[in-house]
Coordinates of C-alpha atoms in Angstrom, one line a residue:
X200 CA 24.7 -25.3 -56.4
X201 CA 22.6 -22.3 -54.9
X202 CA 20.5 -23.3 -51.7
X203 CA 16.5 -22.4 -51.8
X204 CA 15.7 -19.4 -50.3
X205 CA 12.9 -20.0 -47.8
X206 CA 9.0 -18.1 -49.6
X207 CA 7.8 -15.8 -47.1
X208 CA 3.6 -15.7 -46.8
X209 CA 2.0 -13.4 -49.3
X210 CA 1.9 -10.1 -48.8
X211 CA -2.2 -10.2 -48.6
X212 CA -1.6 -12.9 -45.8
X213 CA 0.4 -10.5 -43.5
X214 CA -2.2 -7.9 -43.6
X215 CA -2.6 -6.1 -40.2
X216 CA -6.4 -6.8 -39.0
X217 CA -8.1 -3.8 -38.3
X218 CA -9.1 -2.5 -34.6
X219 CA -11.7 -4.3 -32.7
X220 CA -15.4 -2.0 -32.9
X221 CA -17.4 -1.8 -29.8
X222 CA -15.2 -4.9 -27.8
X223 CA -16.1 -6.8 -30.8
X224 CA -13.4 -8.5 -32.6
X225 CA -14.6 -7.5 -36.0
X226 CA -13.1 -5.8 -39.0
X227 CA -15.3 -3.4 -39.9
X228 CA -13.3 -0.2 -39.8
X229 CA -14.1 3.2 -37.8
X230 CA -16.6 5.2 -39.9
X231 CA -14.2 7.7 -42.6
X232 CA -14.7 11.4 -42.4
X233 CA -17.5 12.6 -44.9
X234 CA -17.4 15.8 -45.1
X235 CA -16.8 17.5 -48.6
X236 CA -13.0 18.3 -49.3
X237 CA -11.9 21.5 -48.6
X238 CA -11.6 23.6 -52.0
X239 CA -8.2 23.8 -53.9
X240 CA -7.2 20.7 -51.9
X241 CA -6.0 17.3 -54.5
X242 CA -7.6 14.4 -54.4
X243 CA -6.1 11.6 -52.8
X244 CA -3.9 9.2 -54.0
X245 CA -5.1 5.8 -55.2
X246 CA -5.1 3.0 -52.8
X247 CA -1.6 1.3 -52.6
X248 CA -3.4 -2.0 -53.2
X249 CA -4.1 -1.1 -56.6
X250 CA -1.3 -2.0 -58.7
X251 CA -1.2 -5.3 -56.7
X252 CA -1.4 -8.5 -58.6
X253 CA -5.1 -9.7 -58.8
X254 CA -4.1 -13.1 -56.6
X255 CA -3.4 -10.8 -53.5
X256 CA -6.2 -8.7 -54.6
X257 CA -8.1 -12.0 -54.7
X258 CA -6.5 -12.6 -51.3
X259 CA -7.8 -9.3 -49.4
X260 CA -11.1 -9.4 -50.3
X261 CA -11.6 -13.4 -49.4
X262 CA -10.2 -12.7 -46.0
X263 CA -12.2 -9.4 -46.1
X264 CA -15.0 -11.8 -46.0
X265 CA -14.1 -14.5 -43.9
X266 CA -13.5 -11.7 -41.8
X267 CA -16.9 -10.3 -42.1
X268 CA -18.8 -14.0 -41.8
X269 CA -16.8 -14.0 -38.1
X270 CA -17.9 -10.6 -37.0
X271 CA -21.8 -11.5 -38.4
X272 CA -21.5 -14.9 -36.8
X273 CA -20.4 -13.4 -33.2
X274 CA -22.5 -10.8 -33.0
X275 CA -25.5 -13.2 -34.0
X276 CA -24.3 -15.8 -31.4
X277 CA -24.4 -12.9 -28.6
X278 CA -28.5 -12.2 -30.2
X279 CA -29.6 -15.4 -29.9
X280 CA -28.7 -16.3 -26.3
X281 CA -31.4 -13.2 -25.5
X282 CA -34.6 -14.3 -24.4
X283 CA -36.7 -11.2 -23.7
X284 CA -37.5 -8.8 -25.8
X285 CA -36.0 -5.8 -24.4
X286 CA -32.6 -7.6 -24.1
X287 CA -33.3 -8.7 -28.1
X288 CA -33.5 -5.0 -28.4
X289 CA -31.0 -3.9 -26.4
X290 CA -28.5 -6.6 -28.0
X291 CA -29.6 -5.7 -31.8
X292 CA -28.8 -1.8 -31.0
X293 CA -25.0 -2.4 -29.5
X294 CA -24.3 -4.5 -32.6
X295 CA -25.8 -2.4 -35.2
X296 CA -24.2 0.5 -33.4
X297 CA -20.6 -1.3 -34.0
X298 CA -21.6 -2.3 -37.7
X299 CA -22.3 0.8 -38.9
X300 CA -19.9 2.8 -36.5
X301 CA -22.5 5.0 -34.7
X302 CA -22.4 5.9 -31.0
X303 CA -26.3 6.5 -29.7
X304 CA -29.2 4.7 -31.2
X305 CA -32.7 3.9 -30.3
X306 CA -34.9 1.2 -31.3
X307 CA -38.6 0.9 -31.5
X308 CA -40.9 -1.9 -30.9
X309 CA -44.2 -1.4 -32.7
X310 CA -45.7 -4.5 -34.5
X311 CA -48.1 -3.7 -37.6
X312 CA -50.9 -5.6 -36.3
X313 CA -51.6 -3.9 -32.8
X314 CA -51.5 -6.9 -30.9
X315 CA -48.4 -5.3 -29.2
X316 CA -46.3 -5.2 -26.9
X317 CA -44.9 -2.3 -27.5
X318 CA -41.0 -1.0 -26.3
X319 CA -38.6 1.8 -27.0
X320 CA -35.5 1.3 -25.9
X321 CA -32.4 3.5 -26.0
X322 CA -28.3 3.2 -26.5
X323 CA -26.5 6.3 -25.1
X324 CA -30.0 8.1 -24.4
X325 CA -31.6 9.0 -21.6
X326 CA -35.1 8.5 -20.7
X327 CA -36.3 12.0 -21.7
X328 CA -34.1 12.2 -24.7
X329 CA -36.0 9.0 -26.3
X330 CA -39.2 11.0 -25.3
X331 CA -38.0 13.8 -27.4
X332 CA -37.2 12.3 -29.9
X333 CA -40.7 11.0 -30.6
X334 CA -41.6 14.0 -30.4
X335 CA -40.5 14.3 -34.4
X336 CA -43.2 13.8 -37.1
X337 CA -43.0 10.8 -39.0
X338 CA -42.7 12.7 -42.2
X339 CA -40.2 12.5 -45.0
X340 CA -36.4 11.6 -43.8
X341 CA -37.7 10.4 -39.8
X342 CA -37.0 6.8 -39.1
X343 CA -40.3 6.8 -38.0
X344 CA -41.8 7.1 -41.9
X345 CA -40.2 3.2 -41.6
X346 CA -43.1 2.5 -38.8
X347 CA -46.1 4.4 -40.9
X348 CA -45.0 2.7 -44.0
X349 CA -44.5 -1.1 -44.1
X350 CA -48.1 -2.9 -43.3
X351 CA -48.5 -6.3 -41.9
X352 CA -48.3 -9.8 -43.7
X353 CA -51.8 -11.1 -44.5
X354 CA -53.3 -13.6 -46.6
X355 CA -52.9 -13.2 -50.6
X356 CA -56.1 -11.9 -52.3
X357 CA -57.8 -13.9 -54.4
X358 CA -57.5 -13.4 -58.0
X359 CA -58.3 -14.9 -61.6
X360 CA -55.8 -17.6 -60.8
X361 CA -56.0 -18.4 -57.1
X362 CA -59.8 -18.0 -56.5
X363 CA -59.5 -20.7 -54.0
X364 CA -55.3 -20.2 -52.4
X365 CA -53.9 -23.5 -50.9
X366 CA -53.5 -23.0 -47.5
X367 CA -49.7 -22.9 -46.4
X368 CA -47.0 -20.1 -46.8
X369 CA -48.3 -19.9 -50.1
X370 CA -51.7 -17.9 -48.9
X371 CA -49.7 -15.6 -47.0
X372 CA -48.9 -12.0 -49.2
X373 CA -45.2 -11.2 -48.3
X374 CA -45.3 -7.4 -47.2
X375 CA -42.8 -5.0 -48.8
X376 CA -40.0 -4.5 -46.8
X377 CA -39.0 -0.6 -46.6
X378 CA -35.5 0.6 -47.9
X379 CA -33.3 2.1 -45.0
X380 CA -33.0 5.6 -44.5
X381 CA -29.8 7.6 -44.7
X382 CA -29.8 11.1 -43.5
X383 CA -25.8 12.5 -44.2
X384 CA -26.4 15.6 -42.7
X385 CA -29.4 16.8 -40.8
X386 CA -28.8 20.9 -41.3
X387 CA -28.8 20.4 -45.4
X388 CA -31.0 17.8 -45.8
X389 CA -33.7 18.3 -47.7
X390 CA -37.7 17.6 -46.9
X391 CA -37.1 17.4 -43.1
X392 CA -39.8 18.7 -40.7
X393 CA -38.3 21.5 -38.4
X394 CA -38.6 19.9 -35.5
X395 CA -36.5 17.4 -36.7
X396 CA -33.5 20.0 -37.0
X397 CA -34.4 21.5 -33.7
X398 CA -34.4 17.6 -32.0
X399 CA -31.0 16.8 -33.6
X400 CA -29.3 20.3 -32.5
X401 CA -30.6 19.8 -29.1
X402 CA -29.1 16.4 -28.6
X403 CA -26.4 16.5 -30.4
X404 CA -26.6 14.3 -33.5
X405 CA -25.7 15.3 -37.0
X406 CA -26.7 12.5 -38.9
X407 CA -28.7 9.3 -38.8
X408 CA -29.2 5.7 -39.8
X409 CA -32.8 3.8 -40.0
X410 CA -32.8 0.3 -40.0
X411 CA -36.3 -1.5 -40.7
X412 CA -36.9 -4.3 -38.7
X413 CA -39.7 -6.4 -40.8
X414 CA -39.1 -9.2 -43.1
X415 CA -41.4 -9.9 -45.8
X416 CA -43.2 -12.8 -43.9
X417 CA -43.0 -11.7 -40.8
X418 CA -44.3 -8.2 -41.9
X419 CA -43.1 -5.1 -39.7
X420 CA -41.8 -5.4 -35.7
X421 CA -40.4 -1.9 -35.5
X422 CA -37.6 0.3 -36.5
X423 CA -33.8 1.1 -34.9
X424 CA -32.0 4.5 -35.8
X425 CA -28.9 4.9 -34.5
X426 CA -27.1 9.3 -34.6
X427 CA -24.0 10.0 -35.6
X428 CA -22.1 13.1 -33.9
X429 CA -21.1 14.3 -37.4
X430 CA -22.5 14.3 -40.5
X431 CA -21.5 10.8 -42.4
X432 CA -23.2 7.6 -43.6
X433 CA -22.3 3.8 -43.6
X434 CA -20.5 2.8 -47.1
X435 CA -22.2 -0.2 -48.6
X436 CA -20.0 -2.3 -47.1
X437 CA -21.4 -1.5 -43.8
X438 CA -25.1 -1.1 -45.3
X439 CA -24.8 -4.6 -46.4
X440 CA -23.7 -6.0 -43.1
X441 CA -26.2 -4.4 -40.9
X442 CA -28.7 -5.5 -43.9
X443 CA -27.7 -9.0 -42.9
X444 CA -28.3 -8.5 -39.2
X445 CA -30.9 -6.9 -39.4
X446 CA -32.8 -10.0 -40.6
X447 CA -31.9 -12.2 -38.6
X448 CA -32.7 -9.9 -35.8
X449 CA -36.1 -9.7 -37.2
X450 CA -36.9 -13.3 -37.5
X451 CA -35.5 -13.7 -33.5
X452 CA -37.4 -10.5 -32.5
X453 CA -40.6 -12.4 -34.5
X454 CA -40.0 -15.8 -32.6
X455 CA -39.2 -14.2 -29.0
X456 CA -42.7 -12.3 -29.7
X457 CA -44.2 -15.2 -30.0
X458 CA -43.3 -16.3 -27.1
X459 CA -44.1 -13.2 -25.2
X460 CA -47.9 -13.0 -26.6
X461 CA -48.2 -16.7 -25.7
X462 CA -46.7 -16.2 -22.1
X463 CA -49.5 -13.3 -21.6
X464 CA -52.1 -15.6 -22.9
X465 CA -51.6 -18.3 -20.2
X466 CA -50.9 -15.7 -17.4
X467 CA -54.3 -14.1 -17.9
X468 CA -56.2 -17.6 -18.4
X469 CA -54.4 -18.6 -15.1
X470 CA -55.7 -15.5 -13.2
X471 CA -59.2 -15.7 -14.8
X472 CA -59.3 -19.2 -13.3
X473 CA -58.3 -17.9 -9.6
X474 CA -60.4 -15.5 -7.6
X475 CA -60.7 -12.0 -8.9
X476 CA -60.3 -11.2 -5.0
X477 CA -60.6 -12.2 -1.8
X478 CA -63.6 -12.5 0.2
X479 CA -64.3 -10.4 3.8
X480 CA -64.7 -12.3 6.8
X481 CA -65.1 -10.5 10.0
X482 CA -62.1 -12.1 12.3
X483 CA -59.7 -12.9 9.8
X484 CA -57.5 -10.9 7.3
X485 CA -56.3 -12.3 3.9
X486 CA -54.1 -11.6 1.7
X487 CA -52.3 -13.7 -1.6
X488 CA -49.5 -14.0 -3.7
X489 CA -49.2 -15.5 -6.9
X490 CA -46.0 -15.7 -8.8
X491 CA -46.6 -17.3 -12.5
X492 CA -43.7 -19.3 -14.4
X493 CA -43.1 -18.9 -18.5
X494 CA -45.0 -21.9 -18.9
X495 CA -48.1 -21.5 -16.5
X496 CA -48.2 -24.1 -13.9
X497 CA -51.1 -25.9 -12.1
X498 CA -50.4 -23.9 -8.5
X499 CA -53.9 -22.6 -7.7
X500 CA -55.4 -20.7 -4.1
X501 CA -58.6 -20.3 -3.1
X502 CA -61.1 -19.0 -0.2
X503 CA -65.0 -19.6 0.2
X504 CA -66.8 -17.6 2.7
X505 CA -68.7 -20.8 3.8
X506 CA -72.6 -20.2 5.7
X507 CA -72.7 -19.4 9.6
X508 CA -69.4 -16.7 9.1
X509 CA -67.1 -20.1 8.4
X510 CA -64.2 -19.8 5.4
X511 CA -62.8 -22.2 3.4
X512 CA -59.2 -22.4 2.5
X513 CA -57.3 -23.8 -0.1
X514 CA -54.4 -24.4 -1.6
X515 CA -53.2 -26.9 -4.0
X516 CA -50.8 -28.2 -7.4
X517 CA -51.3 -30.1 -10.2
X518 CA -49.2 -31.9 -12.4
X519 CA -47.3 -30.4 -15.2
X520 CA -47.2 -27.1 -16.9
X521 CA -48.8 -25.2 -19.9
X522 CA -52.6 -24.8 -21.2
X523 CA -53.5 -28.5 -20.1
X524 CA -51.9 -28.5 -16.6
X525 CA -54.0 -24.6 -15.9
X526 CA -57.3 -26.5 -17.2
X527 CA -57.1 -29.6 -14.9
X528 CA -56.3 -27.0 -12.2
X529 CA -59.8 -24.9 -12.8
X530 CA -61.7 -28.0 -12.7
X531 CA -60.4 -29.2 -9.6
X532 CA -60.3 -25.5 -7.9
X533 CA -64.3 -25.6 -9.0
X534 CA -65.1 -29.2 -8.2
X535 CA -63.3 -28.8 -4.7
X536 CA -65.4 -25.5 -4.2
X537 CA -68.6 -27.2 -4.6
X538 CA -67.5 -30.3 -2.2
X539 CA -66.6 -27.6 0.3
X540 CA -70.0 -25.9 0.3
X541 CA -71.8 -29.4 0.6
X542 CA -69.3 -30.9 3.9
X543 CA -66.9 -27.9 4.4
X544 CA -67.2 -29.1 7.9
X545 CA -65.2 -32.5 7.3
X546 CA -61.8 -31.5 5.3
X547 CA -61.3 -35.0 5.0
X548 CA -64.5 -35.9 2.9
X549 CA -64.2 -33.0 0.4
X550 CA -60.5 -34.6 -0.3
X551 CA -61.7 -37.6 -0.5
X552 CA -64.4 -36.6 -3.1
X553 CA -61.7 -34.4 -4.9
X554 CA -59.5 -37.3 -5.1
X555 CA -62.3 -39.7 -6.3
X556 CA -63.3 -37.3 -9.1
X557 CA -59.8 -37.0 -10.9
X558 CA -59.5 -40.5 -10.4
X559 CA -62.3 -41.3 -12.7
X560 CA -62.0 -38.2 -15.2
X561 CA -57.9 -37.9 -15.1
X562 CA -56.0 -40.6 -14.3
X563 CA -53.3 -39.9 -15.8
X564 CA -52.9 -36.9 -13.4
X565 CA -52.1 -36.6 -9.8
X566 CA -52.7 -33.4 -7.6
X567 CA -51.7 -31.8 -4.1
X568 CA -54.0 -30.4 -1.7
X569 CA -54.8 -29.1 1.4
X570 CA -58.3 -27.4 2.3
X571 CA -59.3 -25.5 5.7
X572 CA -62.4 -25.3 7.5
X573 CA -61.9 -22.0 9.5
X574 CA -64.3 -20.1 11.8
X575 CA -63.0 -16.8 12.7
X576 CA -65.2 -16.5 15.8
X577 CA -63.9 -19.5 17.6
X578 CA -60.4 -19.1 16.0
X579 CA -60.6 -23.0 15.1
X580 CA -58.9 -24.3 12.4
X581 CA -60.0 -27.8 10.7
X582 CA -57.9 -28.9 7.7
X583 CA -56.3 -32.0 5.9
X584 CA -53.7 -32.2 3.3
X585 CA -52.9 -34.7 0.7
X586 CA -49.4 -35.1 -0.2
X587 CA -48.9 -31.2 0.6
X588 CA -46.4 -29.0 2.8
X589 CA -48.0 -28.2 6.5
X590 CA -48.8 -24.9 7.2
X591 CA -46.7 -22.3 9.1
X592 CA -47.9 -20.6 12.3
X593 CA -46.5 -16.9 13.0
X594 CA -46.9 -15.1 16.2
X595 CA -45.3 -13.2 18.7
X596 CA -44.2 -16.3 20.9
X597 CA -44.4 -19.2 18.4
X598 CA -43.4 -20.0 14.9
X599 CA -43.7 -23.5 13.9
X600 CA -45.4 -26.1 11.2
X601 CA -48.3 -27.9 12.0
X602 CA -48.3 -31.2 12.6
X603 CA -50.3 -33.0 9.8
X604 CA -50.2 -36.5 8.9
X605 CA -48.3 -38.0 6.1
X606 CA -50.6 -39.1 3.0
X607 CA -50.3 -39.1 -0.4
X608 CA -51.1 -36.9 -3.5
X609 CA -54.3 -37.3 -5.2
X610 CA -54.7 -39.8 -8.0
X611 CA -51.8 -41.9 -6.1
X612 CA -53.5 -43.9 -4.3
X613 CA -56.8 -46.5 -4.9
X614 CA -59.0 -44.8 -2.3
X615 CA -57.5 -42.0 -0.8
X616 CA -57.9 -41.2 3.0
X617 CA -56.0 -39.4 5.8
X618 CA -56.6 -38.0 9.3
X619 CA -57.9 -34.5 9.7
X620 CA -56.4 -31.9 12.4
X621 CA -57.3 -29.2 14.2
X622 CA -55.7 -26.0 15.3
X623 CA -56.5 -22.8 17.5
X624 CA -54.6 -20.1 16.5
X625 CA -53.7 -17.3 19.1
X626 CA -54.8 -13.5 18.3
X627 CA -52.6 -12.0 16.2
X628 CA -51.2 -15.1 15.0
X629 CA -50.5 -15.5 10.8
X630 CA -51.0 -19.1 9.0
X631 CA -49.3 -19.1 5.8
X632 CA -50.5 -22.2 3.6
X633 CA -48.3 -22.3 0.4
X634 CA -47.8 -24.7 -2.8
X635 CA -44.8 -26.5 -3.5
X636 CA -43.4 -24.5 -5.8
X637 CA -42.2 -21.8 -3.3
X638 CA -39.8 -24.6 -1.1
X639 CA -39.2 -25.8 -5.0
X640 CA -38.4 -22.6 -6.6
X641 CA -35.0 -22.0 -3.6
X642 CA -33.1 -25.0 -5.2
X643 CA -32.3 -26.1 -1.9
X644 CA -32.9 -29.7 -0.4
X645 CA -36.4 -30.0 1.6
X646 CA -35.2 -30.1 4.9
X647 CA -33.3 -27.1 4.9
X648 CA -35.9 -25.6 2.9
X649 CA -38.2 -26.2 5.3
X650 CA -35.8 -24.1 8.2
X651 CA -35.1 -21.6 5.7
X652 CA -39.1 -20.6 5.3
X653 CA -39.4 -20.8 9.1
X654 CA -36.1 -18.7 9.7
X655 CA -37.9 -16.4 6.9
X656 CA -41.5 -16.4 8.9
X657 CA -39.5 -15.8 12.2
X658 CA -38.3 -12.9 10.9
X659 CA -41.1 -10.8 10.2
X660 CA -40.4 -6.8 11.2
X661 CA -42.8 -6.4 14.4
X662 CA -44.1 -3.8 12.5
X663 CA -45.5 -5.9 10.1
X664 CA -46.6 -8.9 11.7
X665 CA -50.4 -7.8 11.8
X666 CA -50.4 -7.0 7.9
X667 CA -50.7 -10.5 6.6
X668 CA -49.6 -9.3 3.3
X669 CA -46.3 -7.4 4.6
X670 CA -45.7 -11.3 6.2
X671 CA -46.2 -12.9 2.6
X672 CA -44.0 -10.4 1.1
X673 CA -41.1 -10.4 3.4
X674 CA -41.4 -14.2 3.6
X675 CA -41.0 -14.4 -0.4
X676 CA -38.3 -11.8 -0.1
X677 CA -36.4 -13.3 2.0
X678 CA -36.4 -17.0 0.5
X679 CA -36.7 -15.6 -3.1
X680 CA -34.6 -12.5 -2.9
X681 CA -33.9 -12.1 -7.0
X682 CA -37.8 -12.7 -7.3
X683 CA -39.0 -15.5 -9.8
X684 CA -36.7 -15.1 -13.4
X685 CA -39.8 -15.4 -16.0
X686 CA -37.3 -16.7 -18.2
X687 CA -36.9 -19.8 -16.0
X688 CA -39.6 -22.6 -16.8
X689 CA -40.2 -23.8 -13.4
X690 CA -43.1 -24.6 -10.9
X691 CA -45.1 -21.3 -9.6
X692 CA -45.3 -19.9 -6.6
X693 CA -48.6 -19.2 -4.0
X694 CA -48.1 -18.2 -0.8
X695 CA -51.8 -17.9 1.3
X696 CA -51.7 -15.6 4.0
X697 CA -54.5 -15.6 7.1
X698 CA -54.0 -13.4 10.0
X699 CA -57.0 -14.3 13.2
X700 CA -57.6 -11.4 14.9

């Protein structure tokens, strides 16, 4: 009785994978030569595959695409962890440069309605090559025929049939998405503008790739090219994957947009609603910083040159983040203005009738605060804080907090009320009144975030010390040394600054 034989895997099974592209583990393979055949030279032989049986056949091209779906699916993973649009950018060139094999590239970030922003940014390119190459026309064969060409997505005209178009997606008319452009070789292509020759011979690049990145709803973001060293193209295998990603880089380039337009939107309401600058005392110096979260928070500053050469100064949080949080917070910077010009003199009274007010017209809000009744003259300091950090003195012999009595934040209590107190700071001496979003914003635990801002005040160059604004900067510096990541949501950051003369 003959013994079974043990089946080896099919022969399409064993395949050997093809090298990884760019670190990436994907199986697109390394661009093949294009040049024309030399003459009098045969053509080569058919593929060995060929006269295979059409299950293996069957076989190759299924793992071919499994194979594909796992590069796509990687390289989209790596996109979508991005959340600025320069990285976007920067992401969408390195993969687009391993899909279609390609070693430079630039992208362009030019959206079709002019609300902006706009970016170039470059793979393998220097600053002034980019600048030379948009130096090109954007005439026939330039990538940038791809930025002239596709308009933005607008609403549908009416017409016999739709005189009055349901609102929705369906009054939106799609815009027509471009075709790529393929330039094989730039020295015998036809219809390109001589400068476009003279560009490509002076850096290097023999042919090119142009990848529109619009979708029909989204309309037109911008355009990536990427250069090829010699003259070739990207079969249509290669077309079609970078086809793929480039959508779904458009649609995360639209979203991340979004986001960036809406960021801007809150930053300039927040610094419409703070002082455009501050005011000029004689005796005292001033100077502010502001540092904005993704969000917009309720942090807020402010300083009132109050009658008989007095100043008032403020700083202060509210509750929560975003549009609702930067309203509340411009009601309560004016209402506390206008207590302070009525009885600046009596810190504790203009509290009090801050904290009464968003009592009655915000309950559901609470607020920090702390307001200062200075007069540079006298070098006399009146102030009172509810439920905020005490204020840091800096000097040539001192630096320490002042002592202010514990109370709680606005809109805690039923009637609010806490002691005021009174300081005389030396000549020369710095108070720095700050939000709690700058001890927040370390991570650290509040007592030694407390020591690290003093260490960090202590420290102050002597060179320095009578710039109130080098003290805020090397104070931040020193306790936020990586600055404040916009891409962290997050309380901000104000940091008041008063040097007495």
């Amino acid at each position: 009785m003959a013994s079974n034989a043990p089946v080896g895997k099919p022969t399409g099974m064993n395949a050997p994978r093809p090298p990884k592209v760019a670190g990436i583990d994907s199986t697109v393979p390394a661009p093949p030569d294009t040049t024309a055949p030399l003459p009098g030279v045969p053509p080569a032989a058919p593929p060995a595959d060929a006269a295979l049986p059409p299950g293996v056949l069957i076989q190759d091209r299924l793992a071919s695409w499994v194979s594909d779906l796992t590069t796509l699916h990687e390289l989209t993973e790596r996109l979508i962890k991005t959340s600025s649009l320069d990285g976007a950018l920067r992401e969408v060139l390195g993969a687009g440069a391993a899909l279609v094999g390609a070693r430079r590239g630039m992208a362009v970030l030019e959206p079709a309605d002019g609300l902006g922003p706009t970016s170039t940014i470059g793979l393998g390119l220097a600053h002034a090559d980019l600048g030379t190459i948009e130096t090109v026309p954007h005439g026939p064969g330039s990538h940038g025929r791809l930025l002239d060409g596709l308009p933005e997505a607008g609403p549908t005209a009416p017409g016999p049939s739709s005189a009055h178009p349901a609102p929705g997606p369906s009054s939106v008319r799609p815009a027509r998405v471009p075709e790529p452009i393929a330039i094989r070789d730039v020295r015998t292509e036809e219809g390109l503008d001589p400068r476009h020759r003279e560009v490509a011979a002076r850096l290097g690049y023999a042919a090119s790739y142009a990848l529109p990145l619009a979708t029909e709803e989204s309309g037109r973001l911008g355009a990536a090219v990427w250069f090829y060293d010699e003259p070739a193209e990207p079969d249509e295998r290669r077309r079609h994957l970078i086809g793929l990603y480039g959508r779904f880089a458009t649609e995360h380039l639209a979203r991340l947009l979004q986001v960036e337009r809406a960021r801007v939107r809150v930053a300039t309401v927040a610094e419409e609603l703070l002082p455009s600058r501050l005011p000029r005392v004689p005796g005292v110096r001033l100077a502010v910083r502001h540092l904005a979260g993704p969000q917009g928070g309720g942090d807020w500053y402010d300083a009132l040159p109050l009658p008989e050469g007095a100043l008032g100064l403020a700083v202060g949080s509210v509750s929560g983040t975003g549009p609702s949080a930067l309203a509340a917070m411009g009601r309560l910077r004016a209402s506390l203005r206008a207590y302070a010009v009525m009885e600046g003199e009596d810190p504790v009274a203009v509290l009090s009738d801050l904290e009464l007010l968003l009592r009655l017209t915000e309950p559901a809000r609470s607020a920090t605060a702390l307001f200062a009744y200075a007069e540079p003259a006298q070098r006399r300091i009146v102030l009172a804080g509810a439920g905020h950090a005490p204020p840091l003195v800096v000097g040539d012999r001192r630096t320490e907090f002042v002592e202010t009595s514990l109370s709680a934040p606005l809109g805690m209590l039923t009637c609010w009320e806490a002691p005021s107190v009174e300081l005389s700071p030396a000549p020369g001496e710095t108070v720095l009144l700050y939000t709690d979003g700058l001890l927040r914003r370390t991570g650290d635990a509040t007592d030694r975030t407390f020591a690290r801002l003093r260490a960090a005040a202590a420290s102050v160059p002597e060179a320095d010390r009578s710039d109130p604004g080098a003290v805020a900067d090397h104070v931040l510096r020193t306790l936020l040394p990586e600055g404040l990541d916009p891409a962290v949501e997050g309380e901000d950051v104000v940091l008041l600054a008063a040097r007495f003369e």
